[in-house]
CSV table of C-alpha atoms in Angstrom, one decimal:
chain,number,residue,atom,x,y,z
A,151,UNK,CA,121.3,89.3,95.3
A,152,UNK,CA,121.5,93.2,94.2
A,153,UNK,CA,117.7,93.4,94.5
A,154,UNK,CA,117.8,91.4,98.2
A,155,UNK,CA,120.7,93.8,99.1
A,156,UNK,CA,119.2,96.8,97.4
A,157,UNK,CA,115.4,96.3,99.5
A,158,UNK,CA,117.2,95.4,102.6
A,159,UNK,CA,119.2,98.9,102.7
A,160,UNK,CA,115.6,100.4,101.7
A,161,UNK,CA,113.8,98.7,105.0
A,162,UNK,CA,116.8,99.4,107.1
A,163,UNK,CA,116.9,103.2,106.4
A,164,UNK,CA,113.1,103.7,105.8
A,165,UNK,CA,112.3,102.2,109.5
A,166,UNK,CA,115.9,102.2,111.8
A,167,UNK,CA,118.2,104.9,112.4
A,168,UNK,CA,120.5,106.0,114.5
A,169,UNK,CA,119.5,106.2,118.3
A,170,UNK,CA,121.2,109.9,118.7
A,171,UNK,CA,119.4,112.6,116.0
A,172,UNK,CA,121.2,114.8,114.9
A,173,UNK,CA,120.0,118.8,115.9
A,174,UNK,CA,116.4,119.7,114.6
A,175,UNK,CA,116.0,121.3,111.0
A,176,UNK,CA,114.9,124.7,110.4
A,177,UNK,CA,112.0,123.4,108.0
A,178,UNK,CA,110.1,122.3,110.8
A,179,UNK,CA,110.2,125.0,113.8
A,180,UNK,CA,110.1,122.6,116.5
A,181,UNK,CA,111.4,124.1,119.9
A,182,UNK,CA,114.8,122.5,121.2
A,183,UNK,CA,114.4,119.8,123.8
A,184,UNK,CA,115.4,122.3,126.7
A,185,UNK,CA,112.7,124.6,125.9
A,186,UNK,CA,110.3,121.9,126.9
A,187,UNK,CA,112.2,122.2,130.6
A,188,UNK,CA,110.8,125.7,131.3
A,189,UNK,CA,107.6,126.3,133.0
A,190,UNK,CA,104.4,126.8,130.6
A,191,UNK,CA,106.4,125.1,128.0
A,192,UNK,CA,103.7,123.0,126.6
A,193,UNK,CA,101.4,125.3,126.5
A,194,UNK,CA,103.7,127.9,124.3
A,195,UNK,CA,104.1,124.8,122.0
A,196,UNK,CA,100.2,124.0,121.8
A,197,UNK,CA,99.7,127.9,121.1
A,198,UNK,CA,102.4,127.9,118.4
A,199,UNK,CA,100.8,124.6,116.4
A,200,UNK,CA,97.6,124.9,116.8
A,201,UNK,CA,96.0,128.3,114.6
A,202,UNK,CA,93.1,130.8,115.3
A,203,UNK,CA,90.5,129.1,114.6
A,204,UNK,CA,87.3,130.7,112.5
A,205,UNK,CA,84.9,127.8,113.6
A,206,UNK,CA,85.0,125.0,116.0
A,207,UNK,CA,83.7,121.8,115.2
A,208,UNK,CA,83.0,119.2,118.0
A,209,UNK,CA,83.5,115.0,116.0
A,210,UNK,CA,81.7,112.3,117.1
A,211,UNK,CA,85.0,110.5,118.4
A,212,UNK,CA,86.0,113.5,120.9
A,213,UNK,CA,88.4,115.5,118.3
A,214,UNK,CA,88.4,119.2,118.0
A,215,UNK,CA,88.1,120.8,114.2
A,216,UNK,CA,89.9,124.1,113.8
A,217,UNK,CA,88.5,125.9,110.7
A,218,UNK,CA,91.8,128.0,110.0
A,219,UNK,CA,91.8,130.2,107.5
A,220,UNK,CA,94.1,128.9,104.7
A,221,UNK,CA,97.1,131.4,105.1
A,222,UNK,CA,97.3,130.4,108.3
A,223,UNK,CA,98.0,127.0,108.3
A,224,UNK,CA,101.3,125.5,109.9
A,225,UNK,CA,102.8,125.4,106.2
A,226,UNK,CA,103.1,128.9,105.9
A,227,UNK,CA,105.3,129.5,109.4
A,228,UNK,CA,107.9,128.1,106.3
A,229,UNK,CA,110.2,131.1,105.6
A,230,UNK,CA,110.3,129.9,101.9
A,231,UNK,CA,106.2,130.2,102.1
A,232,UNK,CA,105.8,133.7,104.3
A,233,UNK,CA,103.4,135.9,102.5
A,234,UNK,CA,102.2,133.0,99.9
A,235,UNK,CA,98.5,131.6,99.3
A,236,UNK,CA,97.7,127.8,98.4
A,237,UNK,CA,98.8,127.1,94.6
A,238,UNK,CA,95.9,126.3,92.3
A,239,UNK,CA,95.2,122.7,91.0
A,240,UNK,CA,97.6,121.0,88.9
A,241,UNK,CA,96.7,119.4,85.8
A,242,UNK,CA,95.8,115.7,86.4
A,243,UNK,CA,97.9,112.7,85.4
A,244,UNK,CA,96.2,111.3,81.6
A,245,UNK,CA,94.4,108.2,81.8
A,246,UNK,CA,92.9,109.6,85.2
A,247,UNK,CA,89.3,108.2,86.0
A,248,UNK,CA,87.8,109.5,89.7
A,249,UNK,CA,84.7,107.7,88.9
A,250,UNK,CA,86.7,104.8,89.6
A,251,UNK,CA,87.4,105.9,93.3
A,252,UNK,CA,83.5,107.2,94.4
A,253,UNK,CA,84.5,107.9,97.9
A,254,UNK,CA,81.6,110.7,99.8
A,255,UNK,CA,83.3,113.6,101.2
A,256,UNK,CA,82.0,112.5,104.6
A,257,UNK,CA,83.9,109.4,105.0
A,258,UNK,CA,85.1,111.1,108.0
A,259,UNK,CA,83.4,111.0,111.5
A,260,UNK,CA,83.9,114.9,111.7
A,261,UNK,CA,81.6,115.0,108.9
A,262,UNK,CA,78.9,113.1,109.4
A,263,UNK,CA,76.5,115.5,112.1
A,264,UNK,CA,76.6,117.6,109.0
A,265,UNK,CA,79.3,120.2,109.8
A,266,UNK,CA,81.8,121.4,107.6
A,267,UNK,CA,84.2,124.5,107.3
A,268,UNK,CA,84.2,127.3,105.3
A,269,UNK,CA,85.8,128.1,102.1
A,270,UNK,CA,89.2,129.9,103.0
A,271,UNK,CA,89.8,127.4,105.3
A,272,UNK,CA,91.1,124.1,106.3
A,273,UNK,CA,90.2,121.7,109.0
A,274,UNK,CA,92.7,120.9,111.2
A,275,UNK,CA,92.6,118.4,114.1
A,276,UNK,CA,93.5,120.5,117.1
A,277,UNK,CA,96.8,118.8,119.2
A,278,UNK,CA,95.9,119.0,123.0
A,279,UNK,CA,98.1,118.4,125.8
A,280,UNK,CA,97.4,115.2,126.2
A,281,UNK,CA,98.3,114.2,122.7
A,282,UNK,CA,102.6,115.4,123.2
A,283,UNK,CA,102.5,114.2,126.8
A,284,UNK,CA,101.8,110.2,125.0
A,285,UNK,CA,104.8,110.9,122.9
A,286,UNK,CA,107.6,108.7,123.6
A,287,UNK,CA,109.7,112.2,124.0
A,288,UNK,CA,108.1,115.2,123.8
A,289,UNK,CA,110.6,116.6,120.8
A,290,UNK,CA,109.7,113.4,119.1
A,291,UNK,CA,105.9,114.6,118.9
A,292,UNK,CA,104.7,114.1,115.6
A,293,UNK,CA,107.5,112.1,113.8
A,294,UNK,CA,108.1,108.5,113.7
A,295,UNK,CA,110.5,106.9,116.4
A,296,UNK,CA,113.7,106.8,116.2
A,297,UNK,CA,115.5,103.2,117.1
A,298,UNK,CA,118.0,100.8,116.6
A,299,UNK,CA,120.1,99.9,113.3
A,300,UNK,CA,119.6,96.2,114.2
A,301,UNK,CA,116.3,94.6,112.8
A,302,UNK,CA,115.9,91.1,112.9
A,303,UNK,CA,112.9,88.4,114.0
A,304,UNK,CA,114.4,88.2,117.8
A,305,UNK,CA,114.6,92.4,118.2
A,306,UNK,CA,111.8,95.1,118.2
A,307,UNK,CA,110.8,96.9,115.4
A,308,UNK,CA,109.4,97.9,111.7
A,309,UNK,CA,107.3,94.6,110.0
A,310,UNK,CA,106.0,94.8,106.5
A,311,UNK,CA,104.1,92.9,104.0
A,312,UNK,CA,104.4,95.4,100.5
A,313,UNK,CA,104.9,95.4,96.8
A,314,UNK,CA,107.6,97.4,95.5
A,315,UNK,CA,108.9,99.0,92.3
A,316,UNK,CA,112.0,100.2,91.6
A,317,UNK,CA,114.6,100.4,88.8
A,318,UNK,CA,112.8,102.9,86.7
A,319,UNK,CA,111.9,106.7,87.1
A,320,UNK,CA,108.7,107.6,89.1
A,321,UNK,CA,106.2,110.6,89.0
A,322,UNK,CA,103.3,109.4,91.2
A,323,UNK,CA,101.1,106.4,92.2
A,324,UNK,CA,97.7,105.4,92.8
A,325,UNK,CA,95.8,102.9,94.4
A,326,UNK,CA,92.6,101.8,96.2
A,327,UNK,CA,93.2,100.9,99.9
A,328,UNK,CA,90.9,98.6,101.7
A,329,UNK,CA,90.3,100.6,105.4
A,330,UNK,CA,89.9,98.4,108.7
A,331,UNK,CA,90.3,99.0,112.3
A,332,UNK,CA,93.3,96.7,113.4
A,333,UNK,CA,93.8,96.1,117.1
A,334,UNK,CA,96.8,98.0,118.4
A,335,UNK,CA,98.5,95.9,121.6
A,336,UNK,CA,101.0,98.2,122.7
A,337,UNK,CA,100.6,102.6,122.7
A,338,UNK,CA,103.7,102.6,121.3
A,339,UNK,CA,103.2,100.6,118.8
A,340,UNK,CA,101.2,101.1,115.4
A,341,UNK,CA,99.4,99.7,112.6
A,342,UNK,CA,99.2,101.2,109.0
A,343,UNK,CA,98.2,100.7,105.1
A,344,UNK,CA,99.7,103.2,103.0
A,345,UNK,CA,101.8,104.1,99.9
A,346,UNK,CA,105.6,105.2,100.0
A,347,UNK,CA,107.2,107.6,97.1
A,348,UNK,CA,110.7,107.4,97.9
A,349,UNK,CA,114.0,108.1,96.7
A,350,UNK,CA,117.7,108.8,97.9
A,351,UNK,CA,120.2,106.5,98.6
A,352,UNK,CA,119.0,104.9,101.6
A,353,UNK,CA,121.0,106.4,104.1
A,354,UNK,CA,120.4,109.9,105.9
A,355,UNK,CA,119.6,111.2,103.1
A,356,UNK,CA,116.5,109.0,102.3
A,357,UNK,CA,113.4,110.7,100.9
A,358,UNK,CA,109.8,109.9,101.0
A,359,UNK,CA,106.6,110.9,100.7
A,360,UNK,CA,103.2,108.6,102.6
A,361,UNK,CA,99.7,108.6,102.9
A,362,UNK,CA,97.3,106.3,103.9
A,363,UNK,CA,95.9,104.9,107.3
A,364,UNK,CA,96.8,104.1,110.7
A,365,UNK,CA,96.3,103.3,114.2
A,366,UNK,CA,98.0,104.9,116.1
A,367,UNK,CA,97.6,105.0,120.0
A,368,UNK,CA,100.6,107.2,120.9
A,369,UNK,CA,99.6,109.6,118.2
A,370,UNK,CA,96.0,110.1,118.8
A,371,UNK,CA,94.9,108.4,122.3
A,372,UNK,CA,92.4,105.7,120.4
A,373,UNK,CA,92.2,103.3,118.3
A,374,UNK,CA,90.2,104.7,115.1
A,375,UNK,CA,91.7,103.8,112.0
A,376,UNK,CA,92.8,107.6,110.7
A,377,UNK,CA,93.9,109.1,107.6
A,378,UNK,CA,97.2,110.4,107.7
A,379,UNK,CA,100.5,111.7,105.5
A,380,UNK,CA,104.3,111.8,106.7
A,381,UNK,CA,107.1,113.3,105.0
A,382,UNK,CA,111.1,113.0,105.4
A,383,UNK,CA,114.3,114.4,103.6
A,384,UNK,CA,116.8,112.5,105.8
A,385,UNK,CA,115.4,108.9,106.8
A,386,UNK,CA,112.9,110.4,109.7
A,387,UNK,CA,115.8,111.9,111.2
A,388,UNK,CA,115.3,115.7,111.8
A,389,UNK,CA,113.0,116.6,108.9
A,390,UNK,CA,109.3,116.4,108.5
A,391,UNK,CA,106.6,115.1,110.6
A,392,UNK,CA,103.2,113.4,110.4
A,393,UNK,CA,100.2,115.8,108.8
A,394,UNK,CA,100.2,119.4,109.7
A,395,UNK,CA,102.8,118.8,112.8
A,396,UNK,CA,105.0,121.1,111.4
A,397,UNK,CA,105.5,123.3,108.5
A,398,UNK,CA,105.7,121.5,105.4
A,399,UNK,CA,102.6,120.0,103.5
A,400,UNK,CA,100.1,123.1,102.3
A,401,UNK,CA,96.4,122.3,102.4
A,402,UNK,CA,93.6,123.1,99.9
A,403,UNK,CA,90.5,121.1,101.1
A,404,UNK,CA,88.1,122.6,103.3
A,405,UNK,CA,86.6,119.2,104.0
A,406,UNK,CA,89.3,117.0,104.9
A,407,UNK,CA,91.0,116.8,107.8
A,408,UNK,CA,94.2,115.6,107.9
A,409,UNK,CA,94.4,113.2,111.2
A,410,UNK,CA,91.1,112.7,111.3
A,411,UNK,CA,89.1,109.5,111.8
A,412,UNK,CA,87.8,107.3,109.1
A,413,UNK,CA,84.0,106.1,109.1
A,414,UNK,CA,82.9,103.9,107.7
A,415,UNK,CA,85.5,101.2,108.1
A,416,UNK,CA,85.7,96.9,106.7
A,417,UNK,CA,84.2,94.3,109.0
A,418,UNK,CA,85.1,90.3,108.6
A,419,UNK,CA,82.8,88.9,106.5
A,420,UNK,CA,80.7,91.9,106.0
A,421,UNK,CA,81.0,95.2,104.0
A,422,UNK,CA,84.4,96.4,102.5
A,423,UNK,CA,85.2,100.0,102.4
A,424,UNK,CA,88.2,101.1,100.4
A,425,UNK,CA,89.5,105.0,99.6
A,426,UNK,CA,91.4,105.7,96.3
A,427,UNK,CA,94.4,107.5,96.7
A,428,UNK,CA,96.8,109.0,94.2
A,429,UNK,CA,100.7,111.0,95.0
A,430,UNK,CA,102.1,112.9,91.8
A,431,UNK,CA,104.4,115.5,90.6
A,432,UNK,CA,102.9,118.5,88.9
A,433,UNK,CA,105.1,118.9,85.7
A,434,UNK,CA,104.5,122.9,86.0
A,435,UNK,CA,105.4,123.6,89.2
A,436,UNK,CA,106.8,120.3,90.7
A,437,UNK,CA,105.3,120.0,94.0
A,438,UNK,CA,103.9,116.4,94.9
A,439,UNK,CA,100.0,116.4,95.3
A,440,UNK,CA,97.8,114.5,97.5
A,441,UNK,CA,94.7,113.4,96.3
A,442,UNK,CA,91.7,111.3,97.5
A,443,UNK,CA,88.9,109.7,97.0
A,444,UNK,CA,86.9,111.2,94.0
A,445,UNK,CA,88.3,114.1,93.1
A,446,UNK,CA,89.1,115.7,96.2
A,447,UNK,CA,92.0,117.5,96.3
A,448,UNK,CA,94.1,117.4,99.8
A,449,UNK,CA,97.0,119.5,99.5
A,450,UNK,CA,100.6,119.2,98.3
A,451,UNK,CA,104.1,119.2,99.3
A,452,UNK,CA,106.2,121.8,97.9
A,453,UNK,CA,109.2,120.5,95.6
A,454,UNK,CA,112.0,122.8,98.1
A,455,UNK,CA,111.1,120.8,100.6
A,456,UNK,CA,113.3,117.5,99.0
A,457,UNK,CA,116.4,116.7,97.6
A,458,UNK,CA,116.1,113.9,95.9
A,459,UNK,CA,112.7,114.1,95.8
A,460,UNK,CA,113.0,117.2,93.9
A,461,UNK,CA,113.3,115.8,90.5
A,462,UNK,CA,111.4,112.5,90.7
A,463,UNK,CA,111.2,109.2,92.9
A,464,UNK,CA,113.3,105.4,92.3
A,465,UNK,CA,111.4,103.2,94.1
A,466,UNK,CA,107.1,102.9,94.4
A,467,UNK,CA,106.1,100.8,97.5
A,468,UNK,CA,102.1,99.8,98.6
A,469,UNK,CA,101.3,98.0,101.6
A,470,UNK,CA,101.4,97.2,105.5
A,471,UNK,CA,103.5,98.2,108.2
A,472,UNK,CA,103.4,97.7,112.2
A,473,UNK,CA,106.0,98.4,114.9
A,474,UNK,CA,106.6,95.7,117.0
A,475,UNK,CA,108.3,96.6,120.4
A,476,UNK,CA,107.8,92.8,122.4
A,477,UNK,CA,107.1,94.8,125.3
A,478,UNK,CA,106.1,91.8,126.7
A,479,UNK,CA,108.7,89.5,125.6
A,480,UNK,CA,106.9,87.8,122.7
A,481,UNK,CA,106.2,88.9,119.2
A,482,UNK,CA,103.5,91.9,119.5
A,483,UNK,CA,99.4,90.8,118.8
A,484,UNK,CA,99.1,93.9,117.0
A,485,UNK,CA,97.4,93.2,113.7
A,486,UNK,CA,97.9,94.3,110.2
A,487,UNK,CA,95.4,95.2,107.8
A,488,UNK,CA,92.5,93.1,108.8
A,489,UNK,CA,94.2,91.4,111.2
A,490,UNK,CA,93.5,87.9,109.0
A,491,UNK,CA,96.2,86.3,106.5
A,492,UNK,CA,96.4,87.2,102.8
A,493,UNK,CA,94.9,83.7,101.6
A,494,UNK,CA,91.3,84.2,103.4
A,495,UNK,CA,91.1,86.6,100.5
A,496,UNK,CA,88.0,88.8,99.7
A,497,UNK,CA,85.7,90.1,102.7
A,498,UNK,CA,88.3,89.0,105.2
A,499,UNK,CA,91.6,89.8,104.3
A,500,UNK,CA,92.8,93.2,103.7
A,501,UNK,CA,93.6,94.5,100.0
A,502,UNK,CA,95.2,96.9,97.7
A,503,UNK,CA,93.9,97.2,94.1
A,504,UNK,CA,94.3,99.2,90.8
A,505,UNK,CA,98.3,99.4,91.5
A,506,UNK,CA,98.8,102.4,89.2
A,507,UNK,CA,102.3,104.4,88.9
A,508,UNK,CA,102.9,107.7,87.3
A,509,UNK,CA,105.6,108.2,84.5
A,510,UNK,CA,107.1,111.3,83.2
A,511,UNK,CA,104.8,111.9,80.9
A,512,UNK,CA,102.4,112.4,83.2
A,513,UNK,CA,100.7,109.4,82.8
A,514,UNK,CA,98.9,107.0,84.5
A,515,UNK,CA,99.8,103.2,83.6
A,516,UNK,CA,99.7,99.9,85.3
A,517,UNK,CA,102.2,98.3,87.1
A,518,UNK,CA,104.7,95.8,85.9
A,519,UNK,CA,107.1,93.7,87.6
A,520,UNK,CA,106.0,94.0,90.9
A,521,UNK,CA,108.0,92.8,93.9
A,522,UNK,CA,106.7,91.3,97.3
A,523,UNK,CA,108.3,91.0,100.5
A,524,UNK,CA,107.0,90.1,103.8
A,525,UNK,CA,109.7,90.8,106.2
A,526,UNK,CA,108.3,87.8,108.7
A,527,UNK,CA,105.5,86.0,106.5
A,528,UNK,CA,104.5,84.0,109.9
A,529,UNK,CA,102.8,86.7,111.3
A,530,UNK,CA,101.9,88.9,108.2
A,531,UNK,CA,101.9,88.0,104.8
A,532,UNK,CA,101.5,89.3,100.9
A,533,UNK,CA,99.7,87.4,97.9
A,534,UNK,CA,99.4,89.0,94.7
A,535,UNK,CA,96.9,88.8,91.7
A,536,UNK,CA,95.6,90.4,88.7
A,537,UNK,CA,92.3,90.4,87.0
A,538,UNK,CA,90.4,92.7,84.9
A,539,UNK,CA,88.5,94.6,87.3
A,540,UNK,CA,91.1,95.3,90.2
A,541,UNK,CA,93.9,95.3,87.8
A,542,UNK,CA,96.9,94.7,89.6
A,543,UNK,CA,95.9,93.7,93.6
A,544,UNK,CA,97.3,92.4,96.8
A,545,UNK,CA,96.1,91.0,99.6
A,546,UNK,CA,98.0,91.1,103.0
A,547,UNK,CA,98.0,91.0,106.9
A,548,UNK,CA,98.1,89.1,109.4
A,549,UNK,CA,97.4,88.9,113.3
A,550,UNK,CA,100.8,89.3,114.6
A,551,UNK,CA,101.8,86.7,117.2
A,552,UNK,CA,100.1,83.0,117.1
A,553,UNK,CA,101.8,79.5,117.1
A,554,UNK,CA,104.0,80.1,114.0
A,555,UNK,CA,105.2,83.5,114.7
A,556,UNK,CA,105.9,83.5,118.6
């Protein structure tokens, strides 16, 4: 029952808050809501977020590339990061293996006519006008929605089908993430696959650190499946924002852009396409990294950022999530994963594997005592398994409203 209690307070504060937010932090610079009243106000914003760029680069999929030189990136407007380059790499977690996680460095569409930016600087997906006038409000650009306290199967909001950890001390995890193109049935709603570092005590001051891949209409005007990060100090409240929408994560790649879409993609009964990803705590410094794929390096968030998140994380989670806003009275069609029930397995459900956490030695082990939810396992659902290639796995998803979930 103290586990049941102890998720249910996690769900509640990681996905509804308050429908008043309290005034906007200084960590992220955003103007105050009447700024947005005066004439040309937009426009200052657009000219604030988005950096000089060195290089242009036209994607396939209509995005604009900024090459901005590294000291000029969002992250630095930070007061606490004013004057400071990009840190160096940390030292890896042991046990590490990126051969395991063989993913090209041009698994993006911005990458694939060939184009890339120099070193110094980092690709940034340029915000455009039309990108804050989709936002729900425009000083909610960039961050998740706030929305009611009440969640239950009659009301609009958060769904999930993940595994959890919790009980122990956490430093990082890692995992493969199977990457599809769900269909998305409302703009306001979203689909994503992604892993949650958190800690706090699941009230305003909840922490947590994401990454991983959504759809997002509102966000980004399509339907691509994109790779993404989000960061919080007080349950997605005041602080922190989705990648480089406000000051806060520093990136160190010059050949991945935050935002940006994902090519190539999973199709039913066809090829699978899965990214590694891996979130940990240098033990020098103790800034949380971001890495993907083989190797490459994203960025990191720096430790003064957090609270709790400071010293390390309670609680590991890996999985789905979708809003659901019944804008039209039923249960929302938007899909999860691949948009197919966990028990179709292989090639047509969508999967995590090699569930890895990070302890404070710095190590990489695997995971023990996983725990599954699925918050309405009609319309999305969770199987686990373990074997000796995929280590610890899930599968999970689900098309959203049919006969059983209406």
């Amino acid at each position: 029952m103290l586990l049941a209690a102890y998720v249910g307070l996690f769900l509640l504060a990681s996905t509804s808050f308050l429908l008043s937010a309290p005034p906007i932090a200084a960590e992220n610079f955003r103007p105050a809501a009447e700024e947005y009243q005066k004439p040309n106000s937009v426009k200052a914003y657009l000219e604030n977020i988005n950096k000089p760029p060195v290089k242009i680069i036209q994607s396939p999929d209509g995005d604009l590339i900024d090459c901005v030189l590294s000291h000029l990136q969002p992250a630095f407007d930070h007061p606490k990061l004013k004057r400071q380059l990009p840190l160096d790499p940390p030292q890896r977690p042991k046990g590490y293996n990126s051969s395991a996680d063989s993913v090209a460095e041009t698994f993006q569409l911005w990458r694939q006519t060939g184009e890339s930016c120099p070193e110094g600087t980092v690709p940034i997906r340029r915000t455009t006008e039309q990108d804050i006038l989709r936002a729900s409000s425009v000083q909610r650009f960039g961050r998740k929605p706030l929305k009611s306290i009440r969640r239950d199967s009659t009301g609009s909001g958060h769904e999930h089908a993940v595994v959890f950890v919790n009980g122990e001390q956490y430093y990082g995890a890692k995992a493969n993430i199977n990457v599809w193109a769900p269909h998305v049935s409302d703009q306001y709603e979203f689909s994503l696959s992604q892993i949650w570092v958190i800690s706090g005590s699941f009230n305003n001051d909840l922490n947590t650190i994401e990454a991983g891949w959504q759809v997002s209409p509102e966000l980004y005007g399509d339907n691509y499946p994109r790779f993404f990060t989000y960061w919080t100090t007080d349950a997605y409240q005041a602080t922190g924002c989705y990648n480089l929408l406000c000051s806060g994560f520093v990136q160190t790649n010059n050949k991945i852009a935050i935002g940006a879409a994902i090519s190539p993609r999973s199709y039913y009964n066809g090829r699978q396409f899965d990214v590694g990803l891996m979130i940990w705590k240098d033990p020098r410094h103790g800034n949380w990294w971001l890495e993907i794929g083989q190797g490459l390096l994203v960025g990191y968030w720096p430790a003064f950022l957090f609270s709790h998140l400071g010293s390390h994380a309670s609680m590991i989670q890996f999985g789905g999530e979708i809003v659901n806003t019944r804008s039209t009275g039923f249960h929302t069609s938007t899909q999860m994963g691949s948009g197919h029930f966990a028990e179709e397995g292989y090639g047509k459900a969508s999967y995590f594997r090699n569930l890895q956490i990070i302890d404070w030695d710095n190590s990489l082990l695997p995971i023990s005592n996983l725990h599954l939810l699925a918050d309405h396992p009609n319309c999305y659902d969770i199987r686990q398994g373990k074997n000796k290639l995929w280590g610890n796995y899930f599968y999970y998803g689900g098309p959203g409203r049919n006969v059983h979930c209406p």
